[in-house]
Coordinates of C-alpha atoms in Angstrom, one line a residue:
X5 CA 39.1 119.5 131.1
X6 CA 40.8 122.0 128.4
X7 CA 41.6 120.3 125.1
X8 CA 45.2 120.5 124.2
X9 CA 46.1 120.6 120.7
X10 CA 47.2 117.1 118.8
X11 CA 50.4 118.1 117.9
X12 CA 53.0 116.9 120.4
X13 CA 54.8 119.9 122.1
X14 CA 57.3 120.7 124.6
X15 CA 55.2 123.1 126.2
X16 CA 51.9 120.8 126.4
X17 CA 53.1 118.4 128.5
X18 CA 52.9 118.7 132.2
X19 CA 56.2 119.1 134.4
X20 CA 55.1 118.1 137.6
X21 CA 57.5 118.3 140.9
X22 CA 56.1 115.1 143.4
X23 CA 54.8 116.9 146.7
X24 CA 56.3 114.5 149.1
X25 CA 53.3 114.5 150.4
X26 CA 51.9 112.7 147.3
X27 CA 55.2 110.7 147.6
X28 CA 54.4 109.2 150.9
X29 CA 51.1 108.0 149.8
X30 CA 52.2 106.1 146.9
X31 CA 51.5 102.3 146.9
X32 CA 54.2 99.8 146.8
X33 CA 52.3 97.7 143.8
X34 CA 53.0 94.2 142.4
X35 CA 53.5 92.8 138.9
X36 CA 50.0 92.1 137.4
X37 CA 49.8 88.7 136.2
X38 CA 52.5 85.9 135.1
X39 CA 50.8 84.3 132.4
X40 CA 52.1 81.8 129.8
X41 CA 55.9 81.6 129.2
X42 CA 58.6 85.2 129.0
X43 CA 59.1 84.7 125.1
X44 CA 59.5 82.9 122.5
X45 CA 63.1 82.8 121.0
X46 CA 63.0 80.8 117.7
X47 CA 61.0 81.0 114.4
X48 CA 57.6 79.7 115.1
X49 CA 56.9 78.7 118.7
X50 CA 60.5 77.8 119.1
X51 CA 62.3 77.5 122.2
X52 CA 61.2 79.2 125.5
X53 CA 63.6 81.6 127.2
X54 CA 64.0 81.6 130.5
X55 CA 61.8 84.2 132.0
X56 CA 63.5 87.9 132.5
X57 CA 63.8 88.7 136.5
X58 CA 60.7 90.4 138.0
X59 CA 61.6 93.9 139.4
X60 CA 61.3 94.3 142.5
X61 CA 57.9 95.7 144.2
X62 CA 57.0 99.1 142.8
X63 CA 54.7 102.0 141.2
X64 CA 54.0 99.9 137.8
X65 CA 50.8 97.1 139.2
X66 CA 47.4 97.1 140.5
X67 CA 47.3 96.7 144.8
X68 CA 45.8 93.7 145.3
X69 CA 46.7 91.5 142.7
X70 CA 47.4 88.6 145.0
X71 CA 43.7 88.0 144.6
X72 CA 43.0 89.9 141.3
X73 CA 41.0 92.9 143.8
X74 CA 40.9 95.9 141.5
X75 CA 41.7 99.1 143.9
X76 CA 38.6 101.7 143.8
X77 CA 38.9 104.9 142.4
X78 CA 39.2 107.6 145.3
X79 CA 40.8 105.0 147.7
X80 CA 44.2 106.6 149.0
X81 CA 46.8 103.9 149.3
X82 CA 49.3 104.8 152.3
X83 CA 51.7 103.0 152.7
X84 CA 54.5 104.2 155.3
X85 CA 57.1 105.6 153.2
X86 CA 57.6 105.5 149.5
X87 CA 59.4 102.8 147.6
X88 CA 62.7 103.7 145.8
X89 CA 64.4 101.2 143.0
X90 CA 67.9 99.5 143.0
X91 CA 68.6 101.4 140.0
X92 CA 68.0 105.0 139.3
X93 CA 69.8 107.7 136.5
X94 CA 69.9 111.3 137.0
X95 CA 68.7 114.1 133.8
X96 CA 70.4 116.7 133.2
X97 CA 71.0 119.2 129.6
X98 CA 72.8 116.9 127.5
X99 CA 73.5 113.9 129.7
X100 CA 72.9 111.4 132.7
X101 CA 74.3 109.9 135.4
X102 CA 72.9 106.4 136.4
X103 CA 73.2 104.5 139.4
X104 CA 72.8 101.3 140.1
X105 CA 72.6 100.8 144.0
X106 CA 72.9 97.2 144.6
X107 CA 76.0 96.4 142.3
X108 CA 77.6 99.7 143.7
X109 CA 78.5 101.2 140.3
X110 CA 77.6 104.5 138.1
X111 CA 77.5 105.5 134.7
X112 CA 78.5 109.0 133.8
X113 CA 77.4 109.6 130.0
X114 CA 77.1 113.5 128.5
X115 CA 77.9 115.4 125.4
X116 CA 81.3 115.6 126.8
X117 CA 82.6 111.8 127.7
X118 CA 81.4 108.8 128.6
X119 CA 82.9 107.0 131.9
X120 CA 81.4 103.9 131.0
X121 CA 80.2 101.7 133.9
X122 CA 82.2 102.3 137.2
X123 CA 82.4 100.7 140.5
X124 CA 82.3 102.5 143.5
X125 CA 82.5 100.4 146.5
X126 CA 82.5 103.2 148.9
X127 CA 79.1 104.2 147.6
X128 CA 76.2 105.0 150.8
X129 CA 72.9 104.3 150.3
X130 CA 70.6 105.3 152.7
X131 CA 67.1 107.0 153.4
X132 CA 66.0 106.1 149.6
X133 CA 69.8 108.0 148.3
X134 CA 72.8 106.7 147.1
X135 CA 75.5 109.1 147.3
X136 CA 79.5 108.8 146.9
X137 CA 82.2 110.1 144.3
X138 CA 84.3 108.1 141.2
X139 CA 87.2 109.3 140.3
X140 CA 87.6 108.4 136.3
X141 CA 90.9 109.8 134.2
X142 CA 91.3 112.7 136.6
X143 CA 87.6 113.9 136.6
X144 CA 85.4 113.4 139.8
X145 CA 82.0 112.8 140.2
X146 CA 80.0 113.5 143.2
X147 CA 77.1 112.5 143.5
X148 CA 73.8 112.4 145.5
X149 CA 70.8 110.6 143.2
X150 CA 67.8 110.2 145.5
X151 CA 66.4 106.4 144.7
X152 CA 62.6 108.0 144.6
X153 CA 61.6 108.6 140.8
X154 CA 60.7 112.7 140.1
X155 CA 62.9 114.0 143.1
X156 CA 65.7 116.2 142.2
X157 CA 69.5 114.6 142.8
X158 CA 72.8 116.6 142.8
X159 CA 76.5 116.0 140.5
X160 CA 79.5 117.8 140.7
X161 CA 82.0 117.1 138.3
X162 CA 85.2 118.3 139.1
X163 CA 88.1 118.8 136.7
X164 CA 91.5 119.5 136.8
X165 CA 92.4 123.2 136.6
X166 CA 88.6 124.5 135.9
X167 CA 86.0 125.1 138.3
X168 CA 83.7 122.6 139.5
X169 CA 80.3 122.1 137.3
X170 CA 77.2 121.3 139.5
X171 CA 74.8 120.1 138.4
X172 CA 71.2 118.9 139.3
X173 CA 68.0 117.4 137.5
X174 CA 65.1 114.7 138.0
X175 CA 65.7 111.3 139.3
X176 CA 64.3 108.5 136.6
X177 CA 63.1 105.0 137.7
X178 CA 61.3 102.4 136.2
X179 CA 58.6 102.8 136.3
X180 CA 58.2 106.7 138.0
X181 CA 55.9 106.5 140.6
X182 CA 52.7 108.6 140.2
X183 CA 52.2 112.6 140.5
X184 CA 48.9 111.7 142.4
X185 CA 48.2 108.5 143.6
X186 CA 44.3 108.9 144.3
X187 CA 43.9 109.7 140.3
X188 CA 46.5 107.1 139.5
X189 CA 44.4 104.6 141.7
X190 CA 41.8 105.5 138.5
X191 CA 43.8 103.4 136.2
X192 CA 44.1 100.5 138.1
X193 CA 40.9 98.7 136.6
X194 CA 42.5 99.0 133.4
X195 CA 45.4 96.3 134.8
X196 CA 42.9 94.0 135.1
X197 CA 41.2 94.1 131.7
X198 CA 44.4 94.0 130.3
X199 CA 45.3 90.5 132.2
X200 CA 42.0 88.9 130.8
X201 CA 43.2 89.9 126.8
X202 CA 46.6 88.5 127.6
X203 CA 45.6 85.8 129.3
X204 CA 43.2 84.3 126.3
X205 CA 46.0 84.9 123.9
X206 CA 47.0 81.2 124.2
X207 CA 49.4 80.8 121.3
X208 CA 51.3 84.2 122.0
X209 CA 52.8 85.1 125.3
X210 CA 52.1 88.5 125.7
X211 CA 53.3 91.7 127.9
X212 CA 51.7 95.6 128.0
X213 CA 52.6 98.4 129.9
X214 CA 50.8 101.5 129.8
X215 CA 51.8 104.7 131.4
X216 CA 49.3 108.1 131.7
X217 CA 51.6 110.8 130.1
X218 CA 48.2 113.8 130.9
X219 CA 48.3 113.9 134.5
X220 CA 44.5 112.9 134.4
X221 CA 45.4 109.1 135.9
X222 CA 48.1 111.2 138.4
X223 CA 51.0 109.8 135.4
X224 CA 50.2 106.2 136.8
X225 CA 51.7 103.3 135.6
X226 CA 50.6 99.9 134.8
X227 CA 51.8 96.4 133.8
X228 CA 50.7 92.9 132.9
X229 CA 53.8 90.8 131.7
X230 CA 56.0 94.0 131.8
X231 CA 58.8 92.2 132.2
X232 CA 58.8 90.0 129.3
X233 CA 61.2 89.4 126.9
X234 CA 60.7 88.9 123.6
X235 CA 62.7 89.7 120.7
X236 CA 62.7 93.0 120.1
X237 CA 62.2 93.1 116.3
X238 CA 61.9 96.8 114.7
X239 CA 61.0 98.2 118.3
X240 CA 64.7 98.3 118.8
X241 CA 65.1 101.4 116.1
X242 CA 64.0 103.6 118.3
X243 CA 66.9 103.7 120.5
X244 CA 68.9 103.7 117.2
X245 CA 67.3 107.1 116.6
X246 CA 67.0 108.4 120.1
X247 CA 71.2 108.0 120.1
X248 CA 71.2 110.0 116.6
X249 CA 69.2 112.6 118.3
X250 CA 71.3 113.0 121.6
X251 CA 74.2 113.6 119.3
X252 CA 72.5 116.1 117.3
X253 CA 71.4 118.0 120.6
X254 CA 74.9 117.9 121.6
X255 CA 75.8 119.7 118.6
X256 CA 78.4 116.7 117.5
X257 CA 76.5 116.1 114.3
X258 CA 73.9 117.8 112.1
X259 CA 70.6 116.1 110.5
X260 CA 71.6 117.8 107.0
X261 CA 74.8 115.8 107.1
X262 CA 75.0 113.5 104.5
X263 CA 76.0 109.3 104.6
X264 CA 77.7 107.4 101.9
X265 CA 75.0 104.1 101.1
X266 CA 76.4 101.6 98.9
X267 CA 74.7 98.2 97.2
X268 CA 76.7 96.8 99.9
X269 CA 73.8 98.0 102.2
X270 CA 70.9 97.4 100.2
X271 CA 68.7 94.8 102.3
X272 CA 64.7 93.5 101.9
X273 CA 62.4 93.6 104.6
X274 CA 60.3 96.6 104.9
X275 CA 61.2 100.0 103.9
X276 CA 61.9 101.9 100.7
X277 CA 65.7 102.7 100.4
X278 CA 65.9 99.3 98.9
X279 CA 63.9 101.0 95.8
X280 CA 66.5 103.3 95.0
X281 CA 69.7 103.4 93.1
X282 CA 73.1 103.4 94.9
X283 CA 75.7 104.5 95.7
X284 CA 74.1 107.9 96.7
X285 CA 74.5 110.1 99.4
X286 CA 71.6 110.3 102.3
X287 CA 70.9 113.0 104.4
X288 CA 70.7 111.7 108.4
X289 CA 67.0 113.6 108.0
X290 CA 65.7 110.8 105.7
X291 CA 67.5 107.9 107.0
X292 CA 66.2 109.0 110.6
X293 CA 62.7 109.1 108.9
X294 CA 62.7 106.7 106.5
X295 CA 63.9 104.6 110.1
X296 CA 60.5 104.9 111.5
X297 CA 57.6 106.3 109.0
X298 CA 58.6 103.2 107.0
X299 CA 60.8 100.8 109.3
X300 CA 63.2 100.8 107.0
X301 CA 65.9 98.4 107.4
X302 CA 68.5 99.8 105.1
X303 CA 68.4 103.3 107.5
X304 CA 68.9 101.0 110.8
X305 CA 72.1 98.9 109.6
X306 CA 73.7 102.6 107.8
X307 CA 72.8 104.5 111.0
X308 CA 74.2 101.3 113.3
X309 CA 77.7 101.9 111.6
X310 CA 77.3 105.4 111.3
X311 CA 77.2 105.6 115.1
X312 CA 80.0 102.8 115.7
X313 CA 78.0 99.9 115.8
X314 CA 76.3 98.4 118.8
X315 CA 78.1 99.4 121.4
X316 CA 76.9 103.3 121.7
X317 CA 73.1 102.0 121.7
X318 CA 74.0 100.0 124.2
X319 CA 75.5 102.2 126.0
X320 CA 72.6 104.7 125.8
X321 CA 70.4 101.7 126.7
X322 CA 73.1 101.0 130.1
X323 CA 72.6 104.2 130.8
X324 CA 69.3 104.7 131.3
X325 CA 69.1 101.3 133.5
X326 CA 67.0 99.8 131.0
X327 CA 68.1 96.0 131.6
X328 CA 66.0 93.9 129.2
X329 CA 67.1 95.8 126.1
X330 CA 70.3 95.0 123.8
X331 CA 71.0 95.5 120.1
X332 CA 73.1 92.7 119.4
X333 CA 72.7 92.3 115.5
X334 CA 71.7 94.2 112.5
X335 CA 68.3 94.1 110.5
X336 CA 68.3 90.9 108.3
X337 CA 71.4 89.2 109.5
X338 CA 69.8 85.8 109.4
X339 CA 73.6 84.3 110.0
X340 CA 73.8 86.4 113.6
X341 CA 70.1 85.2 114.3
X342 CA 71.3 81.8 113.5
X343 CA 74.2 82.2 116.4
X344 CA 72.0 83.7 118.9
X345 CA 72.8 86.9 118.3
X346 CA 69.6 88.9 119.1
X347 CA 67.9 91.7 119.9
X348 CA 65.4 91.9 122.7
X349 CA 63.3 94.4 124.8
X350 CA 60.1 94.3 127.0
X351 CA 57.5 96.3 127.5
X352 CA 58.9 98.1 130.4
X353 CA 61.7 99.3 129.2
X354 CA 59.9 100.4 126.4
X355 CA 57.6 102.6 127.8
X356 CA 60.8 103.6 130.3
X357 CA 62.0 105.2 126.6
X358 CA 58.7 106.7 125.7
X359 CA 58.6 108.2 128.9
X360 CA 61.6 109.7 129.0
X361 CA 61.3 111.1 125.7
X362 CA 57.9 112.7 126.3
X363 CA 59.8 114.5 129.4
X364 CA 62.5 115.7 127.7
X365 CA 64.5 113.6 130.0
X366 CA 66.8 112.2 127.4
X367 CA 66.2 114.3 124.0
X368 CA 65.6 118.0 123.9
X369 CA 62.0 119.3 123.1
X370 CA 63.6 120.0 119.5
X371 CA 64.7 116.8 119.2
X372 CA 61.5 114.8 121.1
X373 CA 58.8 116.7 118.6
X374 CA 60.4 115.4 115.9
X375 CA 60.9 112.1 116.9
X376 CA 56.9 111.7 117.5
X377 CA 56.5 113.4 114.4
X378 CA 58.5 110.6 112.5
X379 CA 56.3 107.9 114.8
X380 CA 53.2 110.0 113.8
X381 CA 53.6 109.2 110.2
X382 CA 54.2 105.5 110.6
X383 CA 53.0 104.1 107.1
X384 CA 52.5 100.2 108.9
X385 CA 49.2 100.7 110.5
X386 CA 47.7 97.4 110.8
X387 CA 48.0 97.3 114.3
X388 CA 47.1 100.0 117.0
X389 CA 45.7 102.1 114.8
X390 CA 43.6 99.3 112.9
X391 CA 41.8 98.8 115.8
X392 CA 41.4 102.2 117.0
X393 CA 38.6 104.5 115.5
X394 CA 39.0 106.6 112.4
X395 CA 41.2 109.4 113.2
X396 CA 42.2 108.9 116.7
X397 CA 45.8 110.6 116.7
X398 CA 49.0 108.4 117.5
X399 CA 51.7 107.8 117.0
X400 CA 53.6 104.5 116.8
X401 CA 56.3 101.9 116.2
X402 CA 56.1 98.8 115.0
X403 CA 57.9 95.3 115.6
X404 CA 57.5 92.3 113.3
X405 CA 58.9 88.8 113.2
X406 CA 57.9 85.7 111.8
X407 CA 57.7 84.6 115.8
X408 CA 57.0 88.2 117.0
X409 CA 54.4 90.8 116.9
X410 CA 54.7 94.5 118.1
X411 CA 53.4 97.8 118.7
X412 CA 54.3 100.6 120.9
X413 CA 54.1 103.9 121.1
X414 CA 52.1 107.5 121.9
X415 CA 48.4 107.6 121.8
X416 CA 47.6 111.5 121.6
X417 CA 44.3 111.7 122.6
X418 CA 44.2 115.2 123.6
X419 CA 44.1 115.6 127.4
X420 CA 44.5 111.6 127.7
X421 CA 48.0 111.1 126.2
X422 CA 49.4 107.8 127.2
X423 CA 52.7 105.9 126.1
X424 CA 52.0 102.3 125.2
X425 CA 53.9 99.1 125.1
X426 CA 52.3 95.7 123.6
X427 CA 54.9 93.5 122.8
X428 CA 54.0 89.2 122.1
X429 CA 56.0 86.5 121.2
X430 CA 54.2 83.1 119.0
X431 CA 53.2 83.3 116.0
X432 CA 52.6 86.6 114.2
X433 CA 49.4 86.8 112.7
X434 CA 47.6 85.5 116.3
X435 CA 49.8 88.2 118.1
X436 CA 49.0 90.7 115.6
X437 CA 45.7 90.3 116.7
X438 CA 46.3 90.1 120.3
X439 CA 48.2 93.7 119.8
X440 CA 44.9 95.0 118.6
X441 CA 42.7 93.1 121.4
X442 CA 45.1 94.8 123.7
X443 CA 45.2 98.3 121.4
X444 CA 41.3 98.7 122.2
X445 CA 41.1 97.8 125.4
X446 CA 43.6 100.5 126.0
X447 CA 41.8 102.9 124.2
X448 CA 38.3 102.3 125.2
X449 CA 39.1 102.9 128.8
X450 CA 40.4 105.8 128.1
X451 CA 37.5 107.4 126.5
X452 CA 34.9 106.1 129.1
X453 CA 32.8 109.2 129.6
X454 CA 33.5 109.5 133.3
X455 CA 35.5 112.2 135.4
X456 CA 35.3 114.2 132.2
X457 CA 37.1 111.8 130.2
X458 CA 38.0 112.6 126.5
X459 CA 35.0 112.0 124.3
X460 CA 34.6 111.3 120.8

C-alpha cells in the first residue's frame, strides 16, 4: 500500500461513491456491549444518568455480538437489503439539510438562513427515502434525502421571483455504512478487544467508537458503549470551532478579525489567555487556536458569545442529527453546573463530527486542514499520545473533569487514518488510564503486520 504523506489534506483522503452493490451487502450490526452504567453526572462517582437510547440496528457493531462471535475476515455479510436510519442530513457547499424521518420534520441550515426545525406531516418515506417539501417565509424546499448513508439526495429551494436552486450532495448517517463490507468485516475483531478494556475499567464507565477514515477497513465503523453519555467536558470545543469555521467558509466573518477580551472574561482552568493582560484585542486565529492547542477556556466562553451564545452550536449540532450532544453552559460556570446545566456528548456523535470533517462534509478542505492542524498541535498529551509510540502522528482533543476523562480525535497513521472517540465517566485519573488502555489497543491493531498493514 502507497504511503500518503502525514499532513492532513483535502486531496489525500478517499471520496468513495457506495456501489450499491457493496450497499446491499452491508450487515445490519448491533451495539457491542452494554457494560456498567451510561455516565456519571456529579463530581466523583456521583449520580448515574439514565442511560442515552440505543440507536437503532446499524453499520457501527460487530455481527454476532449476541454471543460475543467475532465475524472472520473475508466473510461477506448479506443481508437482503441495506439498513437506512430514522435520521439522515444532506451536504452540500456551504450547508445541510437534515431529516429526521420518524418525527416527520427537516432542518434547512446554509450560509444563507437557517429554517430552524420544521415539521412536515405530509413527508413520504419509502424504499430507504424520505421525500416532501416545507414551505418556510415564502422559500420552498423540496426535497428527496435517501435514508442510506454515502448515496446522493436531491433539494430544490425555490424563491420568490429568482429561479429555483437545485441542489444535490451525500446523504450522512450515523454511523455511514462501509465503502466495502468484506474489508470492513477486517475491523470487526477490534470491537471485541475493545469490550474486554472497557469492561475491566470498573470504576469508570466507558464508551469508544472508532471509525477507518483510509479505506483499508472498507471506512468501517465500530462501537462499544457508543452511545454513552457522559459529560462532555472540553470535547465540546470542537463544535464551538467547527461553527467559527462554517462562518468563515461562508465568507460572513474573517479569522484576522479581531475580539474585544476584557478581565471580565479572564477564567482558570487550562489555557494561556489567562496569562495575559486585558483588555486587548484577539484575532479569531488565536482564540480558534489557543481553543484547541491549549484548551483554553478563556477562547471557548469569548467565542461562545461571539457567536450568540448557545444556541447556534446547538443548532449546528441539530443539524447534523447528532442527538447526544448540547452545549448548555460555559467553561467554569460552577453556578450553571450547580443547576444542571451541562454539557454532554458520546462517542458517536463524536466520531459523527470527526467524520464529517475529514469529508469535507461540513467544513471546506480550507477550513478542515486547519482545524487538524490546531488538534495536531494539542499541548495536553497525556492521553492518546502517551500511550502511543514516540512519533506516531495525531492529532487530538482532549476532555477533562474531576468526574470525566477524555480523548478523541485523528490518528494519522499514514494509509491507516482512523477518527477516534474514547470518552469515560468516574473518576479521572482511573479513566485517564482507561483512555490510554483503550488508545493502544486501538493502535496496536492497527499496525498488525497483516494485509500490508502500516508498519513501524
Amino acid at each position: 500500500m502507497k504511503k500518503s504523506d502525514n499532513k492532513p489534506s483535502s486531496f489525500l483522503r478517499r471520496r468513495v461513491r457506495v456501489p450499491l452493490r457493496w450497499l446491499a451487502a452491508a450487515l445490519v450490526l448491533a451495539v457491542v456491549a452494554t457494560t456498567g452504567p451510561a455516565t456519571a453526572d456529579g463530581p466523583g462517582r456521583g449520580p448515574v444518568a439514565e442511560p442515552a437510547p440505543q440507536a437503532e440496528p446499524g453499520y457501527g457493531v460487530e455481527p454476532g455480538t449476541s454471543d460475543r462471535q467475532s465475524h472472520e475476515p473475508g466473510v461477506d455479510p448479506t443481508p437482503d437489503r441495506a439498513p437506512t436510519s430514522e435520521v439522515s442530513w444532506l451536504s452540500f457547499p456551504g450547508g445541510v439539510f437534515a431529516v429526521d424521518s420518524l418525527g416527520h420534520t427537516v432542518r434547512y441550515r446554509a450560509c444563507d438562513g437557517d429554517t430552524g426545525r420544521v415539521a412536515d406531516p405530509g413527508m413520504r418515506v419509502a424504499a430507504g427515502v424520505a421525500s416532501g417539501e416545507v414551505t418556510v417565509e415564502g422559500t420552498g424546499y423540496r426535497y428527496r434525502v435517501p435514508l442510506v448513508g454515502r448515496s446522493e439526495g436531491t433539494l430544490r429551494v425555490i424563491r420568490r421571483h429568482r429561479p429555483p436552486t437545485e441542489l444535490t450532495g451525500v446523504v450522512v448517517t450515523s454511523p455511514q455504512p462501509p465503502t466495502d463490507p468484506v474489508a470492513g468485516a477486517r475491523l470487526f475483531p477490534l470491537s471485541g478487544q475493545l469490550a474486554r478494556v472497557v469492561a475491566d475499567a470498573n470504576l469508570n464507565p466507558a464508551g469508544v467508537t472508532v471509525r477507518d477514515l483510509s479505506g483499508r477497513y472498507g471506512d468501517q465503523q465500530i462501537a462499544v458503549n457508543g452511545a454513552l453519555r457522559p459529560k462532555a467536558a472540553s470535547v465540546i470545543k470542537l463544535w464551538i470551532l467547527v461553527e467559527l469555521l462554517r462562518r468563515v467558509d461562508c465568507g460572513k466573518v474573517s479569522l484576522d478579525d479581531g475580539v474585544l477580551v476584557t478581565p471580565a472574561d479572564v477564567v482558570g482552568g487550562t489555557g494561556q489567555l489567562q496569562f495575559e493582560t486585558f483588555p486587548q484585542v484577539v484575532t479569531l486565529h488565536r482564540l480558534a487556536r489557543y481553543l484547541i492547542t491549549y484548551s483554553d477556556n478563556i477562547a471557548a466562553n469569548v467565542l461562545i458569545t461571539y457567536l450568540g451564545g448557545f444556541a447556534p452550536v446547538n443548532a449546528l449540532i441539530d443539524s447534523m442529527n447528532q442527538r447526544s450532544t448540547i452545549l448548555a453552559r460555559r467553561m467554569l460556570d460552577s453556578a450553571a453546573a450547580q443547576r444542571g446545566e451541562e454539557n454532554h456528548t458520546s462517542p458517536d456523535d463524536v466520531v459523527s463530527l470527526l467524520g464529517a470533517v475529514w469529508d469535507d462534509e461540513i467544513l471546506s478542505p480550507t477550513s478542515r486542514d486547519l482545524m487538524i492542524g490546531f488538534m495536531r498541535e494539542q499541548t495536553l498529551n497525556t492521553k492518546i499520545p502517551a500511550a502511543l509510540p514516540p512519533g506516531v502522528p495525531v492529532a487530538h482533543k482532549t476532555g477533562d473533569l474531576p468526574d470525566a476523562s477524555h480523548d478523541v480525535g485523528y490518528y494519522l497513521i499514514p494509509g491507516t487514518e482512523t477518527a477516534v472517540a474514547f470518552l469515560t465517566a468516574g473518576p479521572m485519573d482511573t479513566g485517564d488510564e482507561t483512555v490510554r488502555r483503550l488508545a493502544r489497543t486501538v493502535y496496536d491493531f492497527l499496525v498488525s503486520p497483516v494485509d500490508g498493514a502500516y508498519e513501524e
